[in-house]
N, C-alpha and C. Protein backbone atom coordinates (compact mmCIF):
# COMPACT_ATOMS: atom_id res chain seq x y z
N UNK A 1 0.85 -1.18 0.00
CA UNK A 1 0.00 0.00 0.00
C UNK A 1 0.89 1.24 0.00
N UNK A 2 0.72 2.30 -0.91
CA UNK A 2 1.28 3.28 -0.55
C UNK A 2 0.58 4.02 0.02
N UNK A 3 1.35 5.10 1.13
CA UNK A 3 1.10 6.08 2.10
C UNK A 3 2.03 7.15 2.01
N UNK A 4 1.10 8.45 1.71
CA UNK A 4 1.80 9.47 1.78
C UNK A 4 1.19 10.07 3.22
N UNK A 5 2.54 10.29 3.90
CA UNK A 5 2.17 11.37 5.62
C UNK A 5 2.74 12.78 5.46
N UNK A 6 1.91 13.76 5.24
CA UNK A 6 1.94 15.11 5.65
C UNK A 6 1.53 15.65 6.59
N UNK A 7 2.63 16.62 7.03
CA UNK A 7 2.40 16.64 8.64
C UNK A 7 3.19 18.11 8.60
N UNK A 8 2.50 18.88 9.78
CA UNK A 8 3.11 19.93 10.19
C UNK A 8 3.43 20.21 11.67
N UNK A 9 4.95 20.36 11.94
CA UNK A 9 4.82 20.10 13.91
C UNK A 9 6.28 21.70 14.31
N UNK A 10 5.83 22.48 15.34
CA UNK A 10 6.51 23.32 15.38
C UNK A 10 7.15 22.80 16.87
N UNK A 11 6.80 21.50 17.78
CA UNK A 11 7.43 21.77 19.23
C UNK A 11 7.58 19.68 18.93
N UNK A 12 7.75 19.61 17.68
CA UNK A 12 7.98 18.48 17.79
C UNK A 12 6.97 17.01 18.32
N UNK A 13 5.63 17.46 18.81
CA UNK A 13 4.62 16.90 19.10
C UNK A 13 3.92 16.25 18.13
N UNK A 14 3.61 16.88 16.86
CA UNK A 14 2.99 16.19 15.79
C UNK A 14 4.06 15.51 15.25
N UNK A 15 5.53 16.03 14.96
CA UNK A 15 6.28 14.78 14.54
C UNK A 15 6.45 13.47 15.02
N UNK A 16 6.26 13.29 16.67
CA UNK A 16 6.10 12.37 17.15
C UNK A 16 5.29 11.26 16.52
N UNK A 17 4.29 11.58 16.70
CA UNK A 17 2.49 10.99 16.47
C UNK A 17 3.26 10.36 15.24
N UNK A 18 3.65 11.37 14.03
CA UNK A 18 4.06 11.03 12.74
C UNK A 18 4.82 9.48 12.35
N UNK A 19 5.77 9.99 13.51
CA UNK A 19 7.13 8.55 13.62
C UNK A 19 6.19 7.41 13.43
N UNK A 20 5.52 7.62 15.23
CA UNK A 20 4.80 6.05 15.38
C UNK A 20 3.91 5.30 14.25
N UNK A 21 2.98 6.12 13.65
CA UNK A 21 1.96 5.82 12.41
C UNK A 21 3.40 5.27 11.52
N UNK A 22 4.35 5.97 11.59
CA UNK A 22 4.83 5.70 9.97
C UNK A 22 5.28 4.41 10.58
N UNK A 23 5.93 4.31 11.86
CA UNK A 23 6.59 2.78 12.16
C UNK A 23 5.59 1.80 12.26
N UNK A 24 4.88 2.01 12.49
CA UNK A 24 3.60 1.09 12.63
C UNK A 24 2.69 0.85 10.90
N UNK A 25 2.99 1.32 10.90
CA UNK A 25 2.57 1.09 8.67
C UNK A 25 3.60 0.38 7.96
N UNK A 26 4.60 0.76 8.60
CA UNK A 26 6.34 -0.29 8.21
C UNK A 26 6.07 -0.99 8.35
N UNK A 27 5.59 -1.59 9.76
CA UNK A 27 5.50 -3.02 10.02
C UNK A 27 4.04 -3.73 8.93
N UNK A 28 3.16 -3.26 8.78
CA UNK A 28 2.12 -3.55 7.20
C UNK A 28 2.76 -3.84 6.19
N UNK A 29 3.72 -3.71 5.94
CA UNK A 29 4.39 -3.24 4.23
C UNK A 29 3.94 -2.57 3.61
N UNK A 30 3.68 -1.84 4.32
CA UNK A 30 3.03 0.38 3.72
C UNK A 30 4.72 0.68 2.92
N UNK A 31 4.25 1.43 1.41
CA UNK A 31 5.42 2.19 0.90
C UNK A 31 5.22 3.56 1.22
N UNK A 32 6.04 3.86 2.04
CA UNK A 32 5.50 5.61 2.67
C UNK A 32 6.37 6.65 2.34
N UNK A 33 6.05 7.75 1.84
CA UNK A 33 6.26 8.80 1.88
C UNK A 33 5.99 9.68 2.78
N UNK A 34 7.24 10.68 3.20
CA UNK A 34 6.86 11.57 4.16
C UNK A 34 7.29 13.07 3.50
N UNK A 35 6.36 14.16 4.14
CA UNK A 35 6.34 15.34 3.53
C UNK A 35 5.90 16.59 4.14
N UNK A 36 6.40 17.43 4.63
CA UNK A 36 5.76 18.90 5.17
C UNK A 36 5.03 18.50 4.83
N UNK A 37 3.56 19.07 5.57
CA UNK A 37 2.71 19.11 4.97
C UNK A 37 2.25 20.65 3.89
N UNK A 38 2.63 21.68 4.09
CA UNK A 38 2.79 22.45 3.56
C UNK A 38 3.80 22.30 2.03
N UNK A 39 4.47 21.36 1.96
CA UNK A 39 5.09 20.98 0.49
C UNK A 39 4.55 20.01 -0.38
N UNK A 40 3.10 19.31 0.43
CA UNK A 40 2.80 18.16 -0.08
C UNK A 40 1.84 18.56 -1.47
N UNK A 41 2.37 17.86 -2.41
CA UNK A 41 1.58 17.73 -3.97
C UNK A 41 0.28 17.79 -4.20
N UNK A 42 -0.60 18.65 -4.10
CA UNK A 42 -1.94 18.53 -3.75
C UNK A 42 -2.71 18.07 -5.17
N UNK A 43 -1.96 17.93 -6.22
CA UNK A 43 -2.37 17.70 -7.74
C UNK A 43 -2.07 15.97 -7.80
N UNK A 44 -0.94 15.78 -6.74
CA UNK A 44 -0.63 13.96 -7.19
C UNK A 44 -1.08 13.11 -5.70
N UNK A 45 -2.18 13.87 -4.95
CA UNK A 45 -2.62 12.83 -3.90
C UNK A 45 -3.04 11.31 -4.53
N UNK A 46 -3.46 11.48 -5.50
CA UNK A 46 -4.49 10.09 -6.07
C UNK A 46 -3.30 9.08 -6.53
N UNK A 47 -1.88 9.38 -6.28
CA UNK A 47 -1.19 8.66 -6.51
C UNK A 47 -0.70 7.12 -5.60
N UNK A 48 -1.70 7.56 -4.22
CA UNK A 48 -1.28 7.01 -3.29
C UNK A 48 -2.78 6.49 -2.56
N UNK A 49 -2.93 5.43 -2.04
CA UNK A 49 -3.72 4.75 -1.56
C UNK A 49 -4.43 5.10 -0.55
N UNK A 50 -3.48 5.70 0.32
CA UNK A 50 -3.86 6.21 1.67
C UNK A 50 -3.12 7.80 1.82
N UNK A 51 -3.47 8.60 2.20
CA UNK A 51 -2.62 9.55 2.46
C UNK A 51 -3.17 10.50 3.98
N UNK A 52 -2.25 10.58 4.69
CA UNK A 52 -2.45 11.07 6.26
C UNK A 52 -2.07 12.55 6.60
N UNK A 53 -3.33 13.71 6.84
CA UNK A 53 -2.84 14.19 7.43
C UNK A 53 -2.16 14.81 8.68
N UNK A 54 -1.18 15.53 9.07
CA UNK A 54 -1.21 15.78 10.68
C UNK A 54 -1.01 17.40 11.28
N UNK A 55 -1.64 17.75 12.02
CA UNK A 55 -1.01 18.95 12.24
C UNK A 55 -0.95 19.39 13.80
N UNK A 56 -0.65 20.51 14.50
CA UNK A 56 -1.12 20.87 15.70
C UNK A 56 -1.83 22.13 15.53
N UNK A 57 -2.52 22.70 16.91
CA UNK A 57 -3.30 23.62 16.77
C UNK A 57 -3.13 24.31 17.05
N UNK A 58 -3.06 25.64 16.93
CA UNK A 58 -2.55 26.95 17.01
C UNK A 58 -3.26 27.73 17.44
N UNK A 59 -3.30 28.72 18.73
CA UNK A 59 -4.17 29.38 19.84
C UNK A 59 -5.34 28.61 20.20
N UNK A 60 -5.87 29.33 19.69
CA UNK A 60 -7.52 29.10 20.16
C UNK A 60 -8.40 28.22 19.00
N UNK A 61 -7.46 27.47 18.41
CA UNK A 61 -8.16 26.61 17.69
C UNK A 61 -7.95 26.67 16.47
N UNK A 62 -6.90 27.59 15.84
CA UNK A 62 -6.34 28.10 14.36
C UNK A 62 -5.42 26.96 13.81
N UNK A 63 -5.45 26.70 12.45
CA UNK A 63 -4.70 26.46 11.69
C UNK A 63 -3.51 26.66 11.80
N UNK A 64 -1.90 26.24 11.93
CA UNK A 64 -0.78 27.13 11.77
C UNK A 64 -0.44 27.43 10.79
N UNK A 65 0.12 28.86 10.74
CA UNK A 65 0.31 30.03 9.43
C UNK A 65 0.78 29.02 8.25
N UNK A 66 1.68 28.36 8.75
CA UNK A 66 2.33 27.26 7.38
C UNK A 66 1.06 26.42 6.97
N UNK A 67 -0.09 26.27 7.27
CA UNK A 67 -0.84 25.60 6.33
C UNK A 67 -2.07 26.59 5.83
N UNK A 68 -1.88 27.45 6.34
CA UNK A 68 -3.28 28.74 5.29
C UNK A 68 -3.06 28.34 4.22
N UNK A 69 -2.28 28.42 3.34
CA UNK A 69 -2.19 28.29 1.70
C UNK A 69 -2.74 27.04 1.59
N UNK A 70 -2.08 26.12 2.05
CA UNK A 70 -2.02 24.66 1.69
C UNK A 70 -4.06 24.58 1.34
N UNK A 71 -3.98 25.15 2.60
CA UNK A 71 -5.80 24.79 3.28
C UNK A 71 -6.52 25.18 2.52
N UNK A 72 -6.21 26.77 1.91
CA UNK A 72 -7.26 27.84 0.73
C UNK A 72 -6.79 26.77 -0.46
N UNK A 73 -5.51 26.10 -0.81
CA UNK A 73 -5.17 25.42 -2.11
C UNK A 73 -6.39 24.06 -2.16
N UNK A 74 -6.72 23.45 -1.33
CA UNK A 74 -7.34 22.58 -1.30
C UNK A 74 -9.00 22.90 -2.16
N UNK A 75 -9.45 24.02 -2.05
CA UNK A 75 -10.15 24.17 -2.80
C UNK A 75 -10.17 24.33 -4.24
N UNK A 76 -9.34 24.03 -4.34
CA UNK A 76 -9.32 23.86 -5.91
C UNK A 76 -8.68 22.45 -6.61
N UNK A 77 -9.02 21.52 -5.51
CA UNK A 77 -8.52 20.31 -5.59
C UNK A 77 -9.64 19.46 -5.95
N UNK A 78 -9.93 18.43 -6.42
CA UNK A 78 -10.98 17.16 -6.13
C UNK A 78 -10.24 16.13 -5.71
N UNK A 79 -10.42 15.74 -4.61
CA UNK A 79 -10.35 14.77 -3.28
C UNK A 79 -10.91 13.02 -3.86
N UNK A 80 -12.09 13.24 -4.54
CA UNK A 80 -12.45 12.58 -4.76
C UNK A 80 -12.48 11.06 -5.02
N UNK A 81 -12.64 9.92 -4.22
CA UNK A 81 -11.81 8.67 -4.19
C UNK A 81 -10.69 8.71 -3.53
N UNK A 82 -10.28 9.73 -2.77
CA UNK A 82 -9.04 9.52 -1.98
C UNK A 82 -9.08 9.23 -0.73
N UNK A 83 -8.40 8.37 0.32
CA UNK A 83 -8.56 8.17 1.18
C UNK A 83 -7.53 8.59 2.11
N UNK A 84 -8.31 9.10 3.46
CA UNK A 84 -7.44 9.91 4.39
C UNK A 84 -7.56 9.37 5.45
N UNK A 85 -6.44 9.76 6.67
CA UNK A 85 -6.54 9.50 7.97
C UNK A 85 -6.30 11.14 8.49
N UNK A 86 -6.76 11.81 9.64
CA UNK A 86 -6.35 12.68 9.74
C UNK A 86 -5.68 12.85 11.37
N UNK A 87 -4.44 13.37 11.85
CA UNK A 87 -4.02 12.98 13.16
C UNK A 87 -3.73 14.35 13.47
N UNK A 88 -3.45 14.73 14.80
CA UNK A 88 -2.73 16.08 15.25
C UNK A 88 -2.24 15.99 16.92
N UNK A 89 -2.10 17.12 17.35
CA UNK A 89 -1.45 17.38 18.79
C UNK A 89 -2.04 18.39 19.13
N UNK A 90 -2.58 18.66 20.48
CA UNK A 90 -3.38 19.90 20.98
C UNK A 90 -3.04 19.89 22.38
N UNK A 91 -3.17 20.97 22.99
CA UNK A 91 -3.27 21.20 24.47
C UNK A 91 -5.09 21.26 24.97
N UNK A 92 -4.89 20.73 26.41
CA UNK A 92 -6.19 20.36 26.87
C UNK A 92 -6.86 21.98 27.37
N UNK A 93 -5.71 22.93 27.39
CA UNK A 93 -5.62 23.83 28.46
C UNK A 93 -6.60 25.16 27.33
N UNK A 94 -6.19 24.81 25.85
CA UNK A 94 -7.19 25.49 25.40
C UNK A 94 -8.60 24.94 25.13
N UNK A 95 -9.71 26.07 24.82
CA UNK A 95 -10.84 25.81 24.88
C UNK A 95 -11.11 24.40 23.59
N UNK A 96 -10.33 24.61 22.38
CA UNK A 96 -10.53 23.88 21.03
C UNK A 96 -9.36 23.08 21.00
N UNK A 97 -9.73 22.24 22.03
CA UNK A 97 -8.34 20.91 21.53
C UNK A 97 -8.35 20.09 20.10
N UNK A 98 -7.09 20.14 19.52
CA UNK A 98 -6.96 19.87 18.51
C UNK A 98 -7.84 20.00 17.27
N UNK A 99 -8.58 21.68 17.55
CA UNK A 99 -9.59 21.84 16.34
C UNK A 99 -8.67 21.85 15.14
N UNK A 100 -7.74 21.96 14.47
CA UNK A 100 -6.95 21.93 13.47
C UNK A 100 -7.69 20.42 12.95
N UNK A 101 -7.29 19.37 13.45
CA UNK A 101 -7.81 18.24 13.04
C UNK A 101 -9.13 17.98 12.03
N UNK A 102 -9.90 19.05 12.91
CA UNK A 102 -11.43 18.98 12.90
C UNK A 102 -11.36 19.99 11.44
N UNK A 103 -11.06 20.49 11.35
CA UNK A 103 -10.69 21.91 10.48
C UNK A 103 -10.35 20.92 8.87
N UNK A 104 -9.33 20.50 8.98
CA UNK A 104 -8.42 19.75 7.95
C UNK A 104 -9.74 18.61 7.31
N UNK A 105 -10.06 17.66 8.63
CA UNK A 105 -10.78 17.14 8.00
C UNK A 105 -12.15 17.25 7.01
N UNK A 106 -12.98 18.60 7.77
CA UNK A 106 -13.61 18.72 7.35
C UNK A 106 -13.25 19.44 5.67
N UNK A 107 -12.43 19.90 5.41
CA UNK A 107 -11.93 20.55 4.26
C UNK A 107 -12.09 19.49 3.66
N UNK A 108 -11.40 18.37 3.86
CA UNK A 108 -10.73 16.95 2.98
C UNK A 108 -12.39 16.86 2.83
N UNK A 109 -13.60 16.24 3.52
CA UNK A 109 -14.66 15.69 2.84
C UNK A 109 -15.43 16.77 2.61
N UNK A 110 -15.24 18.11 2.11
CA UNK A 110 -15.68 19.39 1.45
C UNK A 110 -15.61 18.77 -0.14
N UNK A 111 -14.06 18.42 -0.02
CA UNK A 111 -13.24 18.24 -1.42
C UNK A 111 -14.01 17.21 -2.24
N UNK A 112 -14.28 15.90 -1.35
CA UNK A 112 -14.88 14.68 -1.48
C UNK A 112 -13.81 13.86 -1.70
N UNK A 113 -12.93 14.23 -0.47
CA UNK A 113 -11.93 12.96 0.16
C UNK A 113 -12.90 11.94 0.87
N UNK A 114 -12.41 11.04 0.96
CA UNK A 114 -12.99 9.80 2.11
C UNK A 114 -12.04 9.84 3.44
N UNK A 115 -12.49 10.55 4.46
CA UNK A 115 -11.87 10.69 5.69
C UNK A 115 -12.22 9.35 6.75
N UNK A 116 -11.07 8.60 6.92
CA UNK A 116 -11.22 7.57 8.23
C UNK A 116 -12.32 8.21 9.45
N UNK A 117 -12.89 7.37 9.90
CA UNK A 117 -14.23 7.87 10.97
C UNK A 117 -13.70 8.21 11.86
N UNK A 118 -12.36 7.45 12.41
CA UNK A 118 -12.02 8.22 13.55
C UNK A 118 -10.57 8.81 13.33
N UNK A 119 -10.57 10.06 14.19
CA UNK A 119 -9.94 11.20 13.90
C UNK A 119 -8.82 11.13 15.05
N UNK A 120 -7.36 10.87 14.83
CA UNK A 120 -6.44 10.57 16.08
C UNK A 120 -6.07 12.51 16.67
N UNK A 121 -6.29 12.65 18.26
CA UNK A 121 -6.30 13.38 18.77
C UNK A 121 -5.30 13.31 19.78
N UNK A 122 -3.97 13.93 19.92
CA UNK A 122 -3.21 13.44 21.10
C UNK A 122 -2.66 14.70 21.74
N UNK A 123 -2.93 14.86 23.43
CA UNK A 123 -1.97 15.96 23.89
C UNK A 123 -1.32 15.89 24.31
N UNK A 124 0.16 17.15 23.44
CA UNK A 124 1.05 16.91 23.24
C UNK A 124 1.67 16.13 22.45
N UNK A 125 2.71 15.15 23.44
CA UNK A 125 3.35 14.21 22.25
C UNK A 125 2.45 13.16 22.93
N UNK A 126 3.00 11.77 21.89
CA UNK A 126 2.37 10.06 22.66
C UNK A 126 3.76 9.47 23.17
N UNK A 127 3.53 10.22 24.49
CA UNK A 127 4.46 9.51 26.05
C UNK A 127 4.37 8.52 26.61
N UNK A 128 3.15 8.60 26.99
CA UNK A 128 2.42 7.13 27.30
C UNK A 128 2.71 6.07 26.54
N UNK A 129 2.62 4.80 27.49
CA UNK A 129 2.22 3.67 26.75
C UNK A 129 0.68 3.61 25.98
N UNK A 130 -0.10 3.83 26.79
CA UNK A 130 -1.85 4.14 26.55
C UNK A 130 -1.40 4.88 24.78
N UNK A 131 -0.93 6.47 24.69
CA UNK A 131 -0.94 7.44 23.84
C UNK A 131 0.11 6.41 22.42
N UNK A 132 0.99 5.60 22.80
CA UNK A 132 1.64 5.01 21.70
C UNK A 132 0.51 3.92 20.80
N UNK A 133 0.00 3.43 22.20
CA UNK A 133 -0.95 2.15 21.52
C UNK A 133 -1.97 2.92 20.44
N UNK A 134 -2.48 4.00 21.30
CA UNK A 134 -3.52 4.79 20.39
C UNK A 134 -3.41 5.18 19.14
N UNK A 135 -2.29 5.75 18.89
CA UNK A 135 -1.60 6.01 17.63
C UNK A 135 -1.18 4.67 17.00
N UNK A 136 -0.38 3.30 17.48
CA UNK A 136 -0.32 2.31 16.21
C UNK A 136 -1.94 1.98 16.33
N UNK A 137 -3.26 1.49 16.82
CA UNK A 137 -4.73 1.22 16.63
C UNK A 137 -4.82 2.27 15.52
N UNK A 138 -4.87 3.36 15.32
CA UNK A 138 -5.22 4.17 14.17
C UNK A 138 -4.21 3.62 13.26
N UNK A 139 -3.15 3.73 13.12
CA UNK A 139 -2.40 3.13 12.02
C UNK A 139 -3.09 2.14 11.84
N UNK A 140 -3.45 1.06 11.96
CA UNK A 140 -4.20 -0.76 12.06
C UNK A 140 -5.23 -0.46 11.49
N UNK A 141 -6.02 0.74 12.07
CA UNK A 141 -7.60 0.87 11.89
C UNK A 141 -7.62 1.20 10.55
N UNK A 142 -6.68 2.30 10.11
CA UNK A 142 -7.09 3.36 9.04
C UNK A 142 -6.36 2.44 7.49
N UNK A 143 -5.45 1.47 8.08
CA UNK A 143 -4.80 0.56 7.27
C UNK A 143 -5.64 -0.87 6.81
N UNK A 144 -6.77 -1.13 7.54
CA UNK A 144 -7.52 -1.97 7.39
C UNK A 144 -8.81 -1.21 6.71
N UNK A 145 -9.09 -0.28 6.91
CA UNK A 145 -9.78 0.46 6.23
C UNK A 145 -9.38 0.48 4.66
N UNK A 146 -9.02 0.68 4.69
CA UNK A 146 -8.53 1.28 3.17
C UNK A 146 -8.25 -0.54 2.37
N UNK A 147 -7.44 -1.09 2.66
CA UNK A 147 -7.80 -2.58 2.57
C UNK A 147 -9.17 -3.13 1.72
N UNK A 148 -9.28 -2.50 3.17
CA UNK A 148 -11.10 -2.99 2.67
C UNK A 148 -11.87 -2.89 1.59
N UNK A 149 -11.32 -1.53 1.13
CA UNK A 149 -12.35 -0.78 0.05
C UNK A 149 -11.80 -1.29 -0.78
N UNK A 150 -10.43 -1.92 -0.86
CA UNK A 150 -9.90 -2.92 -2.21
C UNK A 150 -9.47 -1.09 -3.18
N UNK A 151 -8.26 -0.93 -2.80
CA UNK A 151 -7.61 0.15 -3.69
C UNK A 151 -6.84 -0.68 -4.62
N UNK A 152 -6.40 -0.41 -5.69
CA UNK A 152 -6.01 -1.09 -6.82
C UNK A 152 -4.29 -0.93 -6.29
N UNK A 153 -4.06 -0.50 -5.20
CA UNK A 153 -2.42 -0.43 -4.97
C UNK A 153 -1.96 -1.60 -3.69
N UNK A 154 -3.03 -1.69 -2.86
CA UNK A 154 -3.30 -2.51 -1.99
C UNK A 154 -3.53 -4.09 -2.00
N UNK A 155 -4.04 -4.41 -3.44
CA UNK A 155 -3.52 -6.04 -3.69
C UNK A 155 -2.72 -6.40 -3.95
């Protein structure tokens, strides 16, 4: 299966999350690509089976500045048949934990991406044992997902 992971992390928290998914898709025999998410190809998503986004959230529930473009670019994308996972990092301490997530995704099935049902949410980094497991189960989940639907890269 190929997997492209775009991800944006300024305190190193979303890169975390990033690692584990990608090590945990290694162990699948996922062919993965990794990519700013702000550099990622928004014209050659359909190249790839699965593609993940990640980000963290910024104040009170904002986007960070490095993905405005990306985010306004998406509208002029068709999503369509593509399949997503979407992951991020938030603090509990603001009111909109990890709305970025919520934000991204909803853009992606604007586009008429196919967004995984569940949406990985972690604060901070995944320290925990609990926060590691959580993150490879979404890798498993969102990897069996896509499986499922029988993508022509995936047999």
């Amino acid at each position: 299966m190929k997997v492209l992971i775009g991800y944006v992390s300024m305190t190193s928290n979303t890169e975390d999350i990033m690692i584990v998914l990608k090590n945990k898709l290694e162990t699948l025999n996922c062919e993965i690509k990794v990519e700013e998410l702000d550099f990622v190809p928004l014209q050659k998503l359909s190249a790839y089976d699965l593609v993940l986004f990640g980000s963290y959230t910024w104040g009170d529930g904002d986007l960070p500045y490095e993905l405005e473009d990306m985010y306004e670019d998406l509208d002029d994308v068709d999503l369509t048949g593509i399949s997503f996972g979407i992951f991020g990092s938030g603090d509990r301490f603001y009111p909109a934990f990890c709305q970025a997530v919520d934000l991204l995704a909803d853009k992606v099935k604007e586009r008429g991406g196919d967004v995984f049902s569940s949406l990985l949410k972690i604060e901070f980094s995944p320290d925990s044992e609990e926060e590691v497991l959580e993150c490879e189960q979404f890798a498993v989940g969102v990897y069996e997902w896509v499986k499922e639907k029988g993508t022509s890269h995936a047999r």
